[in-house]
JSON list of C-alpha atoms and ligand atoms in Angstrom, two decimals:
[
{"chain": "A", "resi": 268, "resn": "MET", "atom": "CA", "xyz": [-24.97, 69.82, 64.38]},
{"chain": "A", "resi": 269, "resn": "ARG", "atom": "CA", "xyz": [-25.08, 69.91, 60.59]},
{"chain": "A", "resi": 270, "resn": "LYS", "atom": "CA", "xyz": [-21.80, 69.09, 58.91]},
{"chain": "A", "resi": 271, "resn": "VAL", "atom": "CA", "xyz": [-20.83, 71.62, 56.27]},
{"chain": "A", "resi": 272, "resn": "GLY", "atom": "CA", "xyz": [-19.35, 69.91, 53.22]},
{"chain": "A", "resi": 273, "resn": "SER", "atom": "CA", "xyz": [-16.17, 71.08, 51.51]},
{"chain": "A", "resi": 274, "resn": "LYS", "atom": "CA", "xyz": [-18.12, 72.29, 48.48]},
{"chain": "A", "resi": 275, "resn": "GLU", "atom": "CA", "xyz": [-20.35, 74.46, 50.64]},
{"chain": "A", "resi": 276, "resn": "LYS", "atom": "CA", "xyz": [-17.28, 75.88, 52.39]},
{"chain": "A", "resi": 277, "resn": "ILE", "atom": "CA", "xyz": [-15.68, 76.78, 49.05]},
{"chain": "A", "resi": 278, "resn": "ARG", "atom": "CA", "xyz": [-18.97, 78.24, 47.86]},
{"chain": "A", "resi": 279, "resn": "GLN", "atom": "CA", "xyz": [-19.13, 80.49, 50.91]},
{"chain": "A", "resi": 280, "resn": "PHE", "atom": "CA", "xyz": [-15.45, 81.43, 50.68]},
{"chain": "A", "resi": 281, "resn": "LEU", "atom": "CA", "xyz": [-15.78, 82.45, 47.02]},
{"chain": "A", "resi": 282, "resn": "ILE", "atom": "CA", "xyz": [-18.94, 84.46, 47.68]},
{"chain": "A", "resi": 283, "resn": "ALA", "atom": "CA", "xyz": [-17.11, 86.28, 50.49]},
{"chain": "A", "resi": 284, "resn": "HIS", "atom": "CA", "xyz": [-14.27, 87.07, 48.05]},
{"chain": "A", "resi": 285, "resn": "VAL", "atom": "CA", "xyz": [-16.27, 87.88, 44.91]},
{"chain": "A", "resi": 286, "resn": "GLY", "atom": "CA", "xyz": [-14.27, 90.05, 42.51]},
{"chain": "A", "resi": 287, "resn": "GLN", "atom": "CA", "xyz": [-11.02, 89.30, 44.35]},
{"chain": "A", "resi": 288, "resn": "VAL", "atom": "CA", "xyz": [-8.19, 87.07, 43.17]},
{"chain": "A", "resi": 289, "resn": "VAL", "atom": "CA", "xyz": [-7.76, 84.10, 45.51]},
{"chain": "A", "resi": 290, "resn": "SER", "atom": "CA", "xyz": [-5.04, 81.46, 45.54]},
{"chain": "A", "resi": 291, "resn": "SER", "atom": "CA", "xyz": [-5.25, 77.69, 45.43]},
{"chain": "A", "resi": 292, "resn": "ILE", "atom": "CA", "xyz": [-3.79, 77.67, 48.97]},
{"chain": "A", "resi": 293, "resn": "GLN", "atom": "CA", "xyz": [-6.66, 79.80, 50.26]},
{"chain": "A", "resi": 294, "resn": "LEU", "atom": "CA", "xyz": [-9.17, 77.52, 48.53]},
{"chain": "A", "resi": 295, "resn": "ARG", "atom": "CA", "xyz": [-7.52, 74.43, 49.94]},
{"chain": "A", "resi": 296, "resn": "ASP", "atom": "CA", "xyz": [-7.62, 75.92, 53.45]},
{"chain": "A", "resi": 297, "resn": "ALA", "atom": "CA", "xyz": [-11.25, 76.93, 52.96]},
{"chain": "A", "resi": 298, "resn": "ALA", "atom": "CA", "xyz": [-12.20, 73.39, 51.92]},
{"chain": "A", "resi": 299, "resn": "GLY", "atom": "CA", "xyz": [-10.39, 72.05, 54.98]},
{"chain": "A", "resi": 300, "resn": "LYS", "atom": "CA", "xyz": [-9.93, 68.59, 53.50]},
{"chain": "A", "resi": 301, "resn": "GLY", "atom": "CA", "xyz": [-7.50, 66.57, 51.45]},
{"chain": "A", "resi": 302, "resn": "VAL", "atom": "CA", "xyz": [-5.23, 68.30, 48.97]},
{"chain": "A", "resi": 303, "resn": "SER", "atom": "CA", "xyz": [-7.20, 67.32, 45.90]},
{"chain": "A", "resi": 304, "resn": "GLU", "atom": "CA", "xyz": [-10.68, 67.90, 47.30]},
{"chain": "A", "resi": 305, "resn": "TRP", "atom": "CA", "xyz": [-10.82, 71.67, 46.75]},
{"chain": "A", "resi": 306, "resn": "ALA", "atom": "CA", "xyz": [-9.84, 71.38, 43.07]},
{"chain": "A", "resi": 307, "resn": "ARG", "atom": "CA", "xyz": [-12.65, 68.95, 42.36]},
{"chain": "A", "resi": 308, "resn": "ARG", "atom": "CA", "xyz": [-15.15, 71.19, 44.14]},
{"chain": "A", "resi": 309, "resn": "VAL", "atom": "CA", "xyz": [-14.04, 74.27, 42.21]},
{"chain": "A", "resi": 310, "resn": "ARG", "atom": "CA", "xyz": [-14.38, 72.30, 38.98]},
{"chain": "A", "resi": 311, "resn": "GLU", "atom": "CA", "xyz": [-17.89, 71.20, 39.93]},
{"chain": "A", "resi": 312, "resn": "LEU", "atom": "CA", "xyz": [-18.90, 74.77, 40.63]},
{"chain": "A", "resi": 313, "resn": "ARG", "atom": "CA", "xyz": [-17.45, 75.87, 37.29]},
{"chain": "A", "resi": 314, "resn": "GLU", "atom": "CA", "xyz": [-18.60, 73.03, 35.09]},
{"chain": "A", "resi": 315, "resn": "ASP", "atom": "CA", "xyz": [-21.74, 71.67, 36.69]},
{"chain": "A", "resi": 316, "resn": "GLU", "atom": "CA", "xyz": [-23.19, 74.82, 38.18]},
{"chain": "A", "resi": 317, "resn": "GLY", "atom": "CA", "xyz": [-21.83, 77.39, 35.75]},
{"chain": "A", "resi": 318, "resn": "TRP", "atom": "CA", "xyz": [-20.12, 79.62, 38.29]},
{"chain": "A", "resi": 319, "resn": "PRO", "atom": "CA", "xyz": [-18.01, 82.31, 36.56]},
{"chain": "A", "resi": 320, "resn": "ILE", "atom": "CA", "xyz": [-14.74, 81.27, 38.23]},
{"chain": "A", "resi": 321, "resn": "LEU", "atom": "CA", "xyz": [-11.83, 82.37, 36.05]},
{"chain": "A", "resi": 322, "resn": "THR", "atom": "CA", "xyz": [-8.36, 80.80, 35.96]},
{"chain": "A", "resi": 323, "resn": "ASN", "atom": "CA", "xyz": [-5.18, 81.78, 34.12]},
{"chain": "A", "resi": 324, "resn": "ASN", "atom": "CA", "xyz": [-6.56, 79.87, 31.14]},
{"chain": "A", "resi": 325, "resn": "ASP", "atom": "CA", "xyz": [-9.38, 82.42, 30.89]},
{"chain": "A", "resi": 326, "resn": "SER", "atom": "CA", "xyz": [-7.58, 85.62, 31.82]},
{"chain": "A", "resi": 327, "resn": "THR", "atom": "CA", "xyz": [-3.98, 86.70, 31.26]},
{"chain": "A", "resi": 328, "resn": "LYS", "atom": "CA", "xyz": [-4.28, 88.80, 34.44]},
{"chain": "A", "resi": 329, "resn": "LEU", "atom": "CA", "xyz": [-4.32, 85.61, 36.51]},
{"chain": "A", "resi": 330, "resn": "LYS", "atom": "CA", "xyz": [-1.26, 83.51, 37.32]},
{"chain": "A", "resi": 331, "resn": "PRO", "atom": "CA", "xyz": [-1.38, 79.71, 37.58]},
{"chain": "A", "resi": 332, "resn": "GLY", "atom": "CA", "xyz": [-3.03, 78.78, 40.87]},
{"chain": "A", "resi": 333, "resn": "GLU", "atom": "CA", "xyz": [-5.06, 82.00, 41.01]},
{"chain": "A", "resi": 334, "resn": "TYR", "atom": "CA", "xyz": [-8.84, 82.06, 40.80]},
{"chain": "A", "resi": 335, "resn": "LEU", "atom": "CA", "xyz": [-11.40, 84.79, 40.47]},
{"chain": "A", "resi": 336, "resn": "LEU", "atom": "CA", "xyz": [-15.13, 84.59, 40.99]},
{"chain": "A", "resi": 337, "resn": "GLU", "atom": "CA", "xyz": [-16.05, 87.36, 38.57]},
{"chain": "A", "resi": 338, "resn": "HIS", "atom": "CA", "xyz": [-19.52, 88.07, 39.87]},
{"chain": "A", "resi": 339, "resn": "LEU", "atom": "CA", "xyz": [-22.15, 86.30, 41.91]},
{"chain": "A", "resi": 340, "resn": "PRO", "atom": "CA", "xyz": [-23.70, 83.46, 39.95]},
{"chain": "A", "resi": 341, "resn": "THR", "atom": "CA", "xyz": [-27.26, 84.17, 38.89]},
{"chain": "A", "resi": 342, "resn": "LYS", "atom": "CA", "xyz": [-30.01, 81.60, 38.61]},
{"chain": "A", "resi": 343, "resn": "SER", "atom": "CA", "xyz": [-30.01, 81.81, 34.82]},
{"chain": "A", "resi": 344, "resn": "LYS", "atom": "CA", "xyz": [-26.30, 80.99, 34.76]},
{"chain": "A", "resi": 345, "resn": "ASN", "atom": "CA", "xyz": [-26.97, 77.85, 36.75]},
{"chain": "A", "resi": 346, "resn": "VAL", "atom": "CA", "xyz": [-26.65, 75.76, 33.62]},
{"chain": "A", "resi": 347, "resn": "THR", "atom": "CA", "xyz": [-24.62, 72.60, 33.37]},
{"chain": "A", "resi": 348, "resn": "PHE", "atom": "CA", "xyz": [-21.45, 72.97, 31.38]},
{"chain": "A", "resi": 349, "resn": "THR", "atom": "CA", "xyz": [-19.97, 69.59, 30.71]},
{"chain": "A", "resi": 350, "resn": "ARG", "atom": "CA", "xyz": [-23.31, 67.90, 30.51]},
{"chain": "A", "resi": 351, "resn": "SER", "atom": "CA", "xyz": [-24.48, 70.29, 27.81]},
{"chain": "A", "resi": 352, "resn": "ILE", "atom": "CA", "xyz": [-21.73, 68.89, 25.59]},
{"chain": "A", "resi": 353, "resn": "SER", "atom": "CA", "xyz": [-23.05, 65.79, 23.85]},
{"chain": "A", "resi": 354, "resn": "ALA", "atom": "CA", "xyz": [-21.14, 62.52, 23.88]},
{"chain": "A", "resi": 355, "resn": "LYS", "atom": "CA", "xyz": [-20.65, 62.90, 20.13]},
{"chain": "A", "resi": 356, "resn": "LEU", "atom": "CA", "xyz": [-19.14, 66.38, 20.47]},
{"chain": "A", "resi": 357, "resn": "ARG", "atom": "CA", "xyz": [-16.93, 65.17, 23.34]},
{"chain": "A", "resi": 358, "resn": "ALA", "atom": "CA", "xyz": [-15.65, 62.33, 21.16]},
{"chain": "A", "resi": 359, "resn": "GLU", "atom": "CA", "xyz": [-14.99, 64.74, 18.26]},
{"chain": "A", "resi": 360, "resn": "VAL", "atom": "CA", "xyz": [-12.96, 67.07, 20.48]},
{"chain": "A", "resi": 361, "resn": "LEU", "atom": "CA", "xyz": [-10.90, 64.22, 21.95]},
{"chain": "A", "resi": 362, "resn": "ASP", "atom": "CA", "xyz": [-10.29, 62.73, 18.50]},
{"chain": "A", "resi": 363, "resn": "ARG", "atom": "CA", "xyz": [-9.28, 66.06, 16.97]},
{"chain": "A", "resi": 364, "resn": "ASN", "atom": "CA", "xyz": [-6.89, 66.71, 19.85]},
{"chain": "A", "resi": 365, "resn": "GLY", "atom": "CA", "xyz": [-5.42, 63.20, 19.60]},
{"chain": "A", "resi": 366, "resn": "PHE", "atom": "CA", "xyz": [-6.45, 62.39, 23.19]},
{"chain": "A", "resi": 367, "resn": "THR", "atom": "CA", "xyz": [-3.77, 64.79, 24.39]},
{"chain": "A", "resi": 368, "resn": "CYS", "atom": "CA", "xyz": [-3.95, 67.70, 26.82]},
{"chain": "A", "resi": 369, "resn": "GLN", "atom": "CA", "xyz": [-3.66, 70.78, 24.62]},
{"chain": "A", "resi": 370, "resn": "MET", "atom": "CA", "xyz": [-1.78, 72.72, 27.30]},
{"chain": "A", "resi": 371, "resn": "CYS", "atom": "CA", "xyz": [0.85, 70.33, 28.66]},
{"chain": "A", "resi": 372, "resn": "GLY", "atom": "CA", "xyz": [0.77, 67.41, 26.18]},
{"chain": "A", "resi": 373, "resn": "LEU", "atom": "CA", "xyz": [0.03, 64.65, 28.69]},
{"chain": "A", "resi": 374, "resn": "THR", "atom": "CA", "xyz": [-2.22, 61.83, 27.60]},
{"chain": "A", "resi": 375, "resn": "PRO", "atom": "CA", "xyz": [-4.38, 59.28, 29.51]},
{"chain": "A", "resi": 376, "resn": "GLY", "atom": "CA", "xyz": [-2.17, 56.54, 30.89]},
{"chain": "A", "resi": 377, "resn": "ASP", "atom": "CA", "xyz": [0.63, 59.01, 31.65]},
{"chain": "A", "resi": 378, "resn": "ILE", "atom": "CA", "xyz": [1.33, 59.81, 35.28]},
{"chain": "A", "resi": 379, "resn": "ASP", "atom": "CA", "xyz": [1.15, 63.56, 35.78]},
{"chain": "A", "resi": 380, "resn": "PRO", "atom": "CA", "xyz": [4.62, 64.46, 37.17]},
{"chain": "A", "resi": 381, "resn": "ASP", "atom": "CA", "xyz": [3.08, 67.35, 39.15]},
{"chain": "A", "resi": 382, "resn": "THR", "atom": "CA", "xyz": [0.39, 65.37, 40.97]},
{"chain": "A", "resi": 383, "resn": "GLY", "atom": "CA", "xyz": [1.62, 61.76, 40.73]},
{"chain": "A", "resi": 384, "resn": "ARG", "atom": "CA", "xyz": [-1.85, 60.78, 39.51]},
{"chain": "A", "resi": 385, "resn": "LYS", "atom": "CA", "xyz": [-3.00, 59.12, 36.31]},
{"chain": "A", "resi": 386, "resn": "VAL", "atom": "CA", "xyz": [-3.98, 61.70, 33.71]},
{"chain": "A", "resi": 387, "resn": "ARG", "atom": "CA", "xyz": [-7.68, 62.19, 33.02]},
{"chain": "A", "resi": 388, "resn": "LEU", "atom": "CA", "xyz": [-8.86, 64.36, 30.18]},
{"chain": "A", "resi": 389, "resn": "HIS", "atom": "CA", "xyz": [-11.68, 66.87, 30.38]},
{"chain": "A", "resi": 390, "resn": "ILE", "atom": "CA", "xyz": [-13.34, 68.98, 27.75]},
{"chain": "A", "resi": 391, "resn": "GLY", "atom": "CA", "xyz": [-12.46, 72.61, 28.40]},
{"chain": "A", "resi": 392, "resn": "HIS", "atom": "CA", "xyz": [-13.71, 75.80, 26.81]},
{"chain": "A", "resi": 393, "resn": "ILE", "atom": "CA", "xyz": [-11.13, 77.95, 25.02]},
{"chain": "A", "resi": 394, "resn": "LYS", "atom": "CA", "xyz": [-13.25, 81.04, 25.71]},
{"chain": "A", "resi": 395, "resn": "ASP", "atom": "CA", "xyz": [-15.03, 80.47, 29.02]},
{"chain": "A", "resi": 396, "resn": "LYS", "atom": "CA", "xyz": [-18.79, 80.12, 29.00]},
{"chain": "A", "resi": 397, "resn": "SER", "atom": "CA", "xyz": [-19.07, 82.92, 31.53]},
{"chain": "A", "resi": 398, "resn": "LEU", "atom": "CA", "xyz": [-17.41, 85.14, 28.89]},
{"chain": "A", "resi": 399, "resn": "GLY", "atom": "CA", "xyz": [-19.80, 84.10, 26.14]},
{"chain": "A", "resi": 400, "resn": "GLY", "atom": "CA", "xyz": [-17.88, 81.07, 24.81]},
{"chain": "A", "resi": 401, "resn": "LYS", "atom": "CA", "xyz": [-20.04, 78.47, 23.06]},
{"chain": "A", "resi": 402, "resn": "ASP", "atom": "CA", "xyz": [-20.35, 74.69, 23.35]},
{"chain": "A", "resi": 403, "resn": "GLU", "atom": "CA", "xyz": [-19.04, 74.10, 19.84]},
{"chain": "A", "resi": 404, "resn": "LEU", "atom": "CA", "xyz": [-16.11, 72.22, 18.36]},
{"chain": "A", "resi": 405, "resn": "SER", "atom": "CA", "xyz": [-14.10, 75.38, 17.59]},
{"chain": "A", "resi": 406, "resn": "ASN", "atom": "CA", "xyz": [-14.35, 76.54, 21.22]},
{"chain": "A", "resi": 407, "resn": "LEU", "atom": "CA", "xyz": [-13.55, 73.23, 22.89]},
{"chain": "A", "resi": 408, "resn": "ARG", "atom": "CA", "xyz": [-10.29, 71.43, 23.64]},
{"chain": "A", "resi": 409, "resn": "ALA", "atom": "CA", "xyz": [-9.01, 68.47, 25.61]},
{"chain": "A", "resi": 410, "resn": "LEU", "atom": "CA", "xyz": [-7.32, 69.40, 28.89]},
{"chain": "A", "resi": 411, "resn": "CYS", "atom": "CA", "xyz": [-5.95, 67.28, 31.72]},
{"chain": "A", "resi": 412, "resn": "SER", "atom": "CA", "xyz": [-7.34, 67.86, 35.23]},
{"chain": "A", "resi": 413, "resn": "SER", "atom": "CA", "xyz": [-4.43, 70.07, 36.32]},
{"chain": "A", "resi": 414, "resn": "CYS", "atom": "CA", "xyz": [-4.53, 72.28, 33.24]},
{"chain": "A", "resi": 415, "resn": "ASN", "atom": "CA", "xyz": [-8.32, 72.44, 33.34]},
{"chain": "A", "resi": 416, "resn": "GLN", "atom": "CA", "xyz": [-8.00, 73.93, 36.82]},
{"chain": "A", "resi": 417, "resn": "GLY", "atom": "CA", "xyz": [-5.30, 76.34, 35.69]},
{"chain": "A", "resi": 418, "resn": "ALA", "atom": "CA", "xyz": [-2.91, 74.64, 38.08]},
{"chain": "A", "resi": 419, "resn": "LYS", "atom": "CA", "xyz": [0.03, 74.23, 35.71]},
{"chain": "A", "resi": 420, "resn": "ASN", "atom": "CA", "xyz": [2.54, 76.80, 34.63]},
{"chain": "A", "resi": 421, "resn": "VAL", "atom": "CA", "xyz": [2.40, 76.16, 30.90]},
{"chain": "A", "resi": 422, "resn": "THR", "atom": "CA", "xyz": [1.50, 78.45, 28.05]},
{"chain": "A", "resi": 423, "resn": "GLY", "atom": "CA", "xyz": [-0.83, 77.52, 25.22]},
{"chain": "A", "resi": 424, "resn": "GLU", "atom": "CA", "xyz": [1.99, 77.99, 22.74]},
{"chain": "A", "resi": 425, "resn": "LYS", "atom": "CA", "xyz": [3.25, 74.91, 20.93]},
{"chain": "A", "resi": 426, "resn": "PRO", "atom": "CA", "xyz": [6.93, 73.97, 21.39]},
{"chain": "A", "resi": 427, "resn": "THR", "atom": "CA", "xyz": [9.16, 74.37, 18.34]},
{"chain": "A", "resi": 428, "resn": "ALA", "atom": "CA", "xyz": [11.15, 71.52, 16.75]},
{"chain": "A", "resi": 429, "resn": "ILE", "atom": "CA", "xyz": [14.48, 73.07, 17.74]},
{"chain": "A", "resi": 430, "resn": "TRP", "atom": "CA", "xyz": [13.36, 73.36, 21.37]},
{"chain": "A", "resi": 431, "resn": "LEU", "atom": "CA", "xyz": [12.12, 69.75, 21.39]},
{"chain": "A", "resi": 432, "resn": "LEU", "atom": "CA", "xyz": [15.38, 68.51, 19.89]},
{"chain": "A", "resi": 433, "resn": "SER", "atom": "CA", "xyz": [17.44, 70.47, 22.40]},
{"chain": "A", "resi": 434, "resn": "GLN", "atom": "CA", "xyz": [15.48, 68.86, 25.25]},
{"chain": "A", "resi": 435, "resn": "ILE", "atom": "CA", "xyz": [15.89, 65.37, 23.79]},
{"chain": "A", "resi": 436, "resn": "ARG", "atom": "CA", "xyz": [19.65, 65.92, 23.33]},
{"chain": "A", "resi": 437, "resn": "ARG", "atom": "CA", "xyz": [20.13, 66.87, 26.97]},
{"chain": "A", "resi": 438, "resn": "ALA", "atom": "CA", "xyz": [18.00, 63.95, 28.26]},
{"chain": "A", "resi": 439, "resn": "GLY", "atom": "CA", "xyz": [19.48, 60.64, 29.38]},
{"chain": "A", "resi": 440, "resn": "LEU", "atom": "CA", "xyz": [19.77, 57.64, 27.06]},
{"chain": "A", "resi": 441, "resn": "ASP", "atom": "CA", "xyz": [16.74, 55.87, 28.56]},
{"chain": "A", "resi": 442, "resn": "GLU", "atom": "CA", "xyz": [14.63, 58.98, 28.07]},
{"chain": "A", "resi": 443, "resn": "GLN", "atom": "CA", "xyz": [15.85, 59.31, 24.48]},
{"chain": "A", "resi": 444, "resn": "ARG", "atom": "CA", "xyz": [15.01, 55.67, 23.85]},
{"chain": "A", "resi": 445, "resn": "ALA", "atom": "CA", "xyz": [11.47, 56.21, 25.20]},
{"chain": "A", "resi": 446, "resn": "VAL", "atom": "CA", "xyz": [11.02, 59.10, 22.77]},
{"chain": "A", "resi": 447, "resn": "TYR", "atom": "CA", "xyz": [12.38, 56.98, 19.91]},
{"chain": "A", "resi": 448, "resn": "GLU", "atom": "CA", "xyz": [9.93, 54.18, 20.70]},
{"chain": "A", "resi": 449, "resn": "TRP", "atom": "CA", "xyz": [7.05, 56.64, 20.87]},
{"chain": "A", "resi": 450, "resn": "LEU", "atom": "CA", "xyz": [8.02, 58.13, 17.49]},
{"chain": "A", "resi": 451, "resn": "LEU", "atom": "CA", "xyz": [8.33, 54.65, 15.96]},
{"chain": "A", "resi": 452, "resn": "LYS", "atom": "CA", "xyz": [4.85, 53.76, 17.17]},
{"chain": "A", "resi": 453, "resn": "LYS", "atom": "CA", "xyz": [3.42, 57.02, 15.83]},
{"chain": "A", "resi": 454, "resn": "PHE", "atom": "CA", "xyz": [5.18, 57.24, 12.47]},
{"chain": "A", "resi": 455, "resn": "GLY", "atom": "CA", "xyz": [6.33, 53.66, 11.93]},
{"chain": "B", "resi": 75, "resn": "ZN", "atom": "ZN1", "xyz": [-2.38, 69.35, 30.93]}
]
């Protein structure tokens, strides 16, 4: 008997639910594997195979953890996403964004408090390719894995100074010291 891989299972699940909003829990169940497996497969379909799978980063109608296969992928849309971005352009995006996730602010080396894993950055499209977004500097940004999958409940809005200060004031001394050391390193 042929073993059906988790990617194939997700592929079939999404095709069966085209045009319908599905949740990360449904996708995880469809993949039938480890917790992180489904997310990687969805990303591969989006980025490597150009499937028009929308997340809350692409559409305000979607909540974090919700996904929508807009329409069936056509052959012509079967273009590679990430690989169409040159190494030079990748480096420019990461440099411009200060090697920081533009949604949640985590940076490689940090441990993502939501997943307990080391942060990895990806190049994400601000306007999704399936919606006509281009592979150019102005349409690209650095995102961590969780944010790239629309799995985090954060808005794209930048925090204000007064909000930041209020959070620092209510943090513990050790946390405040860590912020102080980070600021020292950044601004000397
Ligand atoms: Zn992030």
